[in-house]
Tab-separated table of C-alpha atoms in Angstrom:
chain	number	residue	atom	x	y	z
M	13	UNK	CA	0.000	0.000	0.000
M	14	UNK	CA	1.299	3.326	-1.263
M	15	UNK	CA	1.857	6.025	1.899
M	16	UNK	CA	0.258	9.476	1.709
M	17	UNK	CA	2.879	12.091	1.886
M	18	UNK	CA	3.925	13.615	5.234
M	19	UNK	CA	2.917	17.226	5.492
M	20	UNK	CA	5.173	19.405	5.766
M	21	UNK	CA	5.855	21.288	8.978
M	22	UNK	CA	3.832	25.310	9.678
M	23	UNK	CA	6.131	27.925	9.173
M	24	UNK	CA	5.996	31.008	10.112
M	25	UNK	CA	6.398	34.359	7.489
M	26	UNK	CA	9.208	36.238	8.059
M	27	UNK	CA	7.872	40.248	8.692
M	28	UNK	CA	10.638	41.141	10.981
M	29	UNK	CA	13.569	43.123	9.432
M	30	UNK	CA	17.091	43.491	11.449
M	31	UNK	CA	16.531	46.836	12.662
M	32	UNK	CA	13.438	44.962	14.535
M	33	UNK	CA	15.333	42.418	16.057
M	34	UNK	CA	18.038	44.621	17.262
M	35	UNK	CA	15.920	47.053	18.586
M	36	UNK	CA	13.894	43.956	20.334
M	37	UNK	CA	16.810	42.825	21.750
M	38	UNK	CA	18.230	46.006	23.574
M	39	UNK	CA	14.557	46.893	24.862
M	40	UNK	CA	14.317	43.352	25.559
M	41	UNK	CA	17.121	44.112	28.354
M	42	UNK	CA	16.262	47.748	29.671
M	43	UNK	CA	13.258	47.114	31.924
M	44	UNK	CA	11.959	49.459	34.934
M	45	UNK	CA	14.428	47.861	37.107
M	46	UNK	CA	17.033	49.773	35.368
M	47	UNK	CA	14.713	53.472	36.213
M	48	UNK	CA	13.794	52.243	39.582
M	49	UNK	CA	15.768	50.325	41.449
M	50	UNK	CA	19.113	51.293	39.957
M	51	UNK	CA	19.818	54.351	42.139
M	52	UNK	CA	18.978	52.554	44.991
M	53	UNK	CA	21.619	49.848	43.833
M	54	UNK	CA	23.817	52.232	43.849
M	55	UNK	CA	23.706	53.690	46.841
M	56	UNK	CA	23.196	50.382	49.053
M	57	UNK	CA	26.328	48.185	47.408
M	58	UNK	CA	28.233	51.278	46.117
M	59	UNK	CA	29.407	51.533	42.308
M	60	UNK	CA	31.989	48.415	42.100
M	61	UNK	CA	29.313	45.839	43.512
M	62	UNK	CA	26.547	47.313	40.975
M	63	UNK	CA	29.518	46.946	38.416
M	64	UNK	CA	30.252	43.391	39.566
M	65	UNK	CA	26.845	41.949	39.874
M	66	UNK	CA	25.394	43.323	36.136
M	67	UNK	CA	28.987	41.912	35.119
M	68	UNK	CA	27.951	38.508	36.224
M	69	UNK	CA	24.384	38.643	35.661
M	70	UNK	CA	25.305	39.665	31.611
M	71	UNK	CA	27.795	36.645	31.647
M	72	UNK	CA	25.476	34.300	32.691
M	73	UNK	CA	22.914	35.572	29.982
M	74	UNK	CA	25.797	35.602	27.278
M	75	UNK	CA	26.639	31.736	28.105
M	76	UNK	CA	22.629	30.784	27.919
M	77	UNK	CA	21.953	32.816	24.710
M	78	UNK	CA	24.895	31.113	22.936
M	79	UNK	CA	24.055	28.067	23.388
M	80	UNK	CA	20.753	28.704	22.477
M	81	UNK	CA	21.650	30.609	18.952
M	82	UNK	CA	23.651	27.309	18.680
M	83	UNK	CA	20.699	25.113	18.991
M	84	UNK	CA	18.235	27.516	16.750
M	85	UNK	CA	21.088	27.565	14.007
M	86	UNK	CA	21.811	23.884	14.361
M	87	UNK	CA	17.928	23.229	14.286
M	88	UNK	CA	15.773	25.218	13.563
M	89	UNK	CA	12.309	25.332	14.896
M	90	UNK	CA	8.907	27.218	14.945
M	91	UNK	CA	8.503	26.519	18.643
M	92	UNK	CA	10.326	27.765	21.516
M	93	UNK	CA	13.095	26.524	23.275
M	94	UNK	CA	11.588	24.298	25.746
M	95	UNK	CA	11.159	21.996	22.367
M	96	UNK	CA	15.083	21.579	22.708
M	97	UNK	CA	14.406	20.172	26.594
M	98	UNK	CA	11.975	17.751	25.036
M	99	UNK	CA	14.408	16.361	22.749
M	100	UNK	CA	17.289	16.060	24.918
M	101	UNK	CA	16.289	15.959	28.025
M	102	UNK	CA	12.510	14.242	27.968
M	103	UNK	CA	9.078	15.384	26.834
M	104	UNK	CA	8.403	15.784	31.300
M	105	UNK	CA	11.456	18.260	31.257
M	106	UNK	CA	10.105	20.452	28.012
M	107	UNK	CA	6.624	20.358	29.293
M	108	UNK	CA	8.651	21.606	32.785
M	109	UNK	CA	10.461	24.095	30.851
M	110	UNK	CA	8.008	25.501	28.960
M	111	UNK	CA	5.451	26.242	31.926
M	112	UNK	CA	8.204	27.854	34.183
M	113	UNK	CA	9.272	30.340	31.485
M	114	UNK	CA	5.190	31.051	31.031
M	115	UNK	CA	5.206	31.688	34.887
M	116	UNK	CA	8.640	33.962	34.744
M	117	UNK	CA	6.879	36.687	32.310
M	118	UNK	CA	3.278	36.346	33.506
M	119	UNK	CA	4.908	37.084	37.549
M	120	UNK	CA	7.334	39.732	35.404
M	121	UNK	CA	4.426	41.328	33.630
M	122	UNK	CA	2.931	42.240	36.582
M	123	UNK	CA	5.268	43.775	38.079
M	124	UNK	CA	6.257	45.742	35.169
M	125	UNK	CA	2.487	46.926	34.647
M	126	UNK	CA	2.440	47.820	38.507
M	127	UNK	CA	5.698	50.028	37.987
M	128	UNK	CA	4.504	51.448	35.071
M	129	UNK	CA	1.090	52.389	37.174
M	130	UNK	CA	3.485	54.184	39.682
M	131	UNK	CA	5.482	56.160	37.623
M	132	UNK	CA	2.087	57.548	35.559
M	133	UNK	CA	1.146	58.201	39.272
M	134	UNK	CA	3.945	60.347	39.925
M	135	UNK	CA	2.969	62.674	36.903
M	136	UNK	CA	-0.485	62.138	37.758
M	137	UNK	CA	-1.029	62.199	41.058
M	138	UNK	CA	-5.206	61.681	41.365
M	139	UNK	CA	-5.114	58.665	39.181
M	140	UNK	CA	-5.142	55.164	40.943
M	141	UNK	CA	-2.382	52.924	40.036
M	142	UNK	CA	-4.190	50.145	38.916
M	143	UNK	CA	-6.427	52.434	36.315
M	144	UNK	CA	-2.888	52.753	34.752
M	145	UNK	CA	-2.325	48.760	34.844
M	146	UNK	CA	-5.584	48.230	32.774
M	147	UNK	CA	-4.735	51.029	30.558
M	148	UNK	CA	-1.059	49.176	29.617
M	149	UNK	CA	-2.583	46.001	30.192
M	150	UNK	CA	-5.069	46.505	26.929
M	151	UNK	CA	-2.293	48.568	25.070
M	152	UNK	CA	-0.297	45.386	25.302
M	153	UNK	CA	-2.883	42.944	24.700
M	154	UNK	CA	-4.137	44.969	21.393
M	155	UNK	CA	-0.104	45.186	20.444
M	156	UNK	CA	0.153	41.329	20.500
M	157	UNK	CA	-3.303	40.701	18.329
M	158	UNK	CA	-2.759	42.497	15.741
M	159	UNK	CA	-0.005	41.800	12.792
M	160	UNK	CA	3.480	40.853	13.491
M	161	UNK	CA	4.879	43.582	11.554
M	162	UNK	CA	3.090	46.334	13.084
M	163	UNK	CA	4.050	44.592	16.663
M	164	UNK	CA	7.818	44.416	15.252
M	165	UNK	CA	6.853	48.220	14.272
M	166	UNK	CA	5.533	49.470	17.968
M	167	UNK	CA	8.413	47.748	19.712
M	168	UNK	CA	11.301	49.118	17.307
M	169	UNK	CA	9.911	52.710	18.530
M	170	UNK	CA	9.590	52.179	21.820
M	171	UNK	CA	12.916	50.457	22.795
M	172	UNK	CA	14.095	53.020	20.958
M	173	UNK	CA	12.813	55.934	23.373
M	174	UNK	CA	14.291	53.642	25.847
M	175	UNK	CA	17.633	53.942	24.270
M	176	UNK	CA	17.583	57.306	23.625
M	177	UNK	CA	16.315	58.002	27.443
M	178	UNK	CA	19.190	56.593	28.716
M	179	UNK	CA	21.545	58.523	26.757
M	180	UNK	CA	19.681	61.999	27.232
M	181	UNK	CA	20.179	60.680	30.915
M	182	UNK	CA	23.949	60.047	30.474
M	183	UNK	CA	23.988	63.196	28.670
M	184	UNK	CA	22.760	65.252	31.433
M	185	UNK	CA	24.585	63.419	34.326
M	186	UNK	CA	28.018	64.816	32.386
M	187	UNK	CA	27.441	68.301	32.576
M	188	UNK	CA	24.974	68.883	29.295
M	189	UNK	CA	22.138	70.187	30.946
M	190	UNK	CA	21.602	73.889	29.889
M	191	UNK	CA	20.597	75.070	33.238
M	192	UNK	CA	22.134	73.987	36.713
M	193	UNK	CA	22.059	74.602	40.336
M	194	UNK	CA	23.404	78.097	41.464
M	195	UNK	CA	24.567	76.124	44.961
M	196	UNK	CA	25.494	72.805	44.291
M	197	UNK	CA	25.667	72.175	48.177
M	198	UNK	CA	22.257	72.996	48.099
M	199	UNK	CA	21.032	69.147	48.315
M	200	UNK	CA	24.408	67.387	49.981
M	201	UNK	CA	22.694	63.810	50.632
M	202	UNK	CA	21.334	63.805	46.874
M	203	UNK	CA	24.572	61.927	45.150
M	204	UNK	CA	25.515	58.854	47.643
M	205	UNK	CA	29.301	58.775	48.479
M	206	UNK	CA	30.304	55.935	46.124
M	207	UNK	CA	32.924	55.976	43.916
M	208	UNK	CA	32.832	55.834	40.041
M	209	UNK	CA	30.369	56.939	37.819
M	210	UNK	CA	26.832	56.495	38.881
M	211	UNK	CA	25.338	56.803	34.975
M	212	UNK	CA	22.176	56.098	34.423
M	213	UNK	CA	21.243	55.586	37.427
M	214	UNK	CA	22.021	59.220	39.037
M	215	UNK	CA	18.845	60.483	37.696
M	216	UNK	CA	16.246	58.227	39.982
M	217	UNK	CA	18.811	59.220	42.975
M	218	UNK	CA	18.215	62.545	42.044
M	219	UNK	CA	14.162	62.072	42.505
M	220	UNK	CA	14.383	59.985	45.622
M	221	UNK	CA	15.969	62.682	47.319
């Protein structure tokens, strides 16, 4: 007896240009950690610990990310990663995998949405925070259901107000801000006494004082 054909696996249509991947990846890695909690950072393990623990913390996500571009190049796949557990490791490991990664960003969403809902509070001082959560939670949701491309689109622009955030930021910090303090002892506890450069994350020490 003559076997039908196997079909042939989904794939998925490339809409994504370079410029969207790149941009993906470096706001990929600039979350509200880096506008929130940096300053404090700072000024709790001093500049050299901050230095050494992003250090270690980017090593650890170099090693995992090339083995994984390893993988993808070696095989190719239009599922995630966890499909790489399955096959090495057991279909109880991938199905492991896969759930834990699904609980990392749902636990990491949240949190994100709640510090966005805090910093629109700062500006806006009579809304409630979690008006603000519903508000990104639907902008998100509507960003994810409609085309690829015009996802690809919205987060090229937005990482890269991120980017360019940071650099007005590290801009400022070095003395190109067109108007300064006529006494800079005027605020003595605003700067902790750490050595090196505190960067990007001078400007949230800055507000906290």
């Amino acid at each position: 007896m003559k076997q039908s054909p196997t079909p042939a696996e989904g794939q998925f249509k490339r809409t994504m240009k370079a410029r969207h991947l790149v941009m993906l990846s470096l706001g990929g890695v600039i979350g509200t950690g880096l506008f929130f909690n940096t300053g404090y950072i700072i000024s709790t393990t001093g500049a050299l610990g901050t230095l050494l623990a992003y250090m270690i913390g980017a090593l650890v996500v170099y090693l995992v990310m090339l083995c994984l571009g390893e993988l993808s190049v070696a095989m190719p796949e239009t599922g995630a990663f966890h499909v790489y557990a399955s096959r090495y490791l057991g279909p109880g490991t991938g199905y492991t995998v896969a759930w834990l990664y699904w609980l990392t960003w749902t636990v990491a969403l949240g949190s994100s949405l709640t510090a966005a809902g805090f910093c629109m509070q700062y500006w806006f001082p009579q809304s409630p925070v979690w008006l603000w959560c519903l508000v990104f939670c639907i902008a998100i949701f509507l960003l994810n259901v409609v085309t690829t491309r015009f996802f690809a689109e919205s987060e090229f622009w937005f990482s890269l107000i991120k980017v360019i955030t940071i650099l007005a930021f590290i801009v400022l910090r070095w003395g190109g801000a067109v108007r300064h303090y006529p006494d800079e002892g005027r605020y003595p506890c605003a700067v902790p006494a750490q050595s090196g450069p505190p960067q990007a994350g001078y400007p949230t020490v800055r507000c906290r004082s």
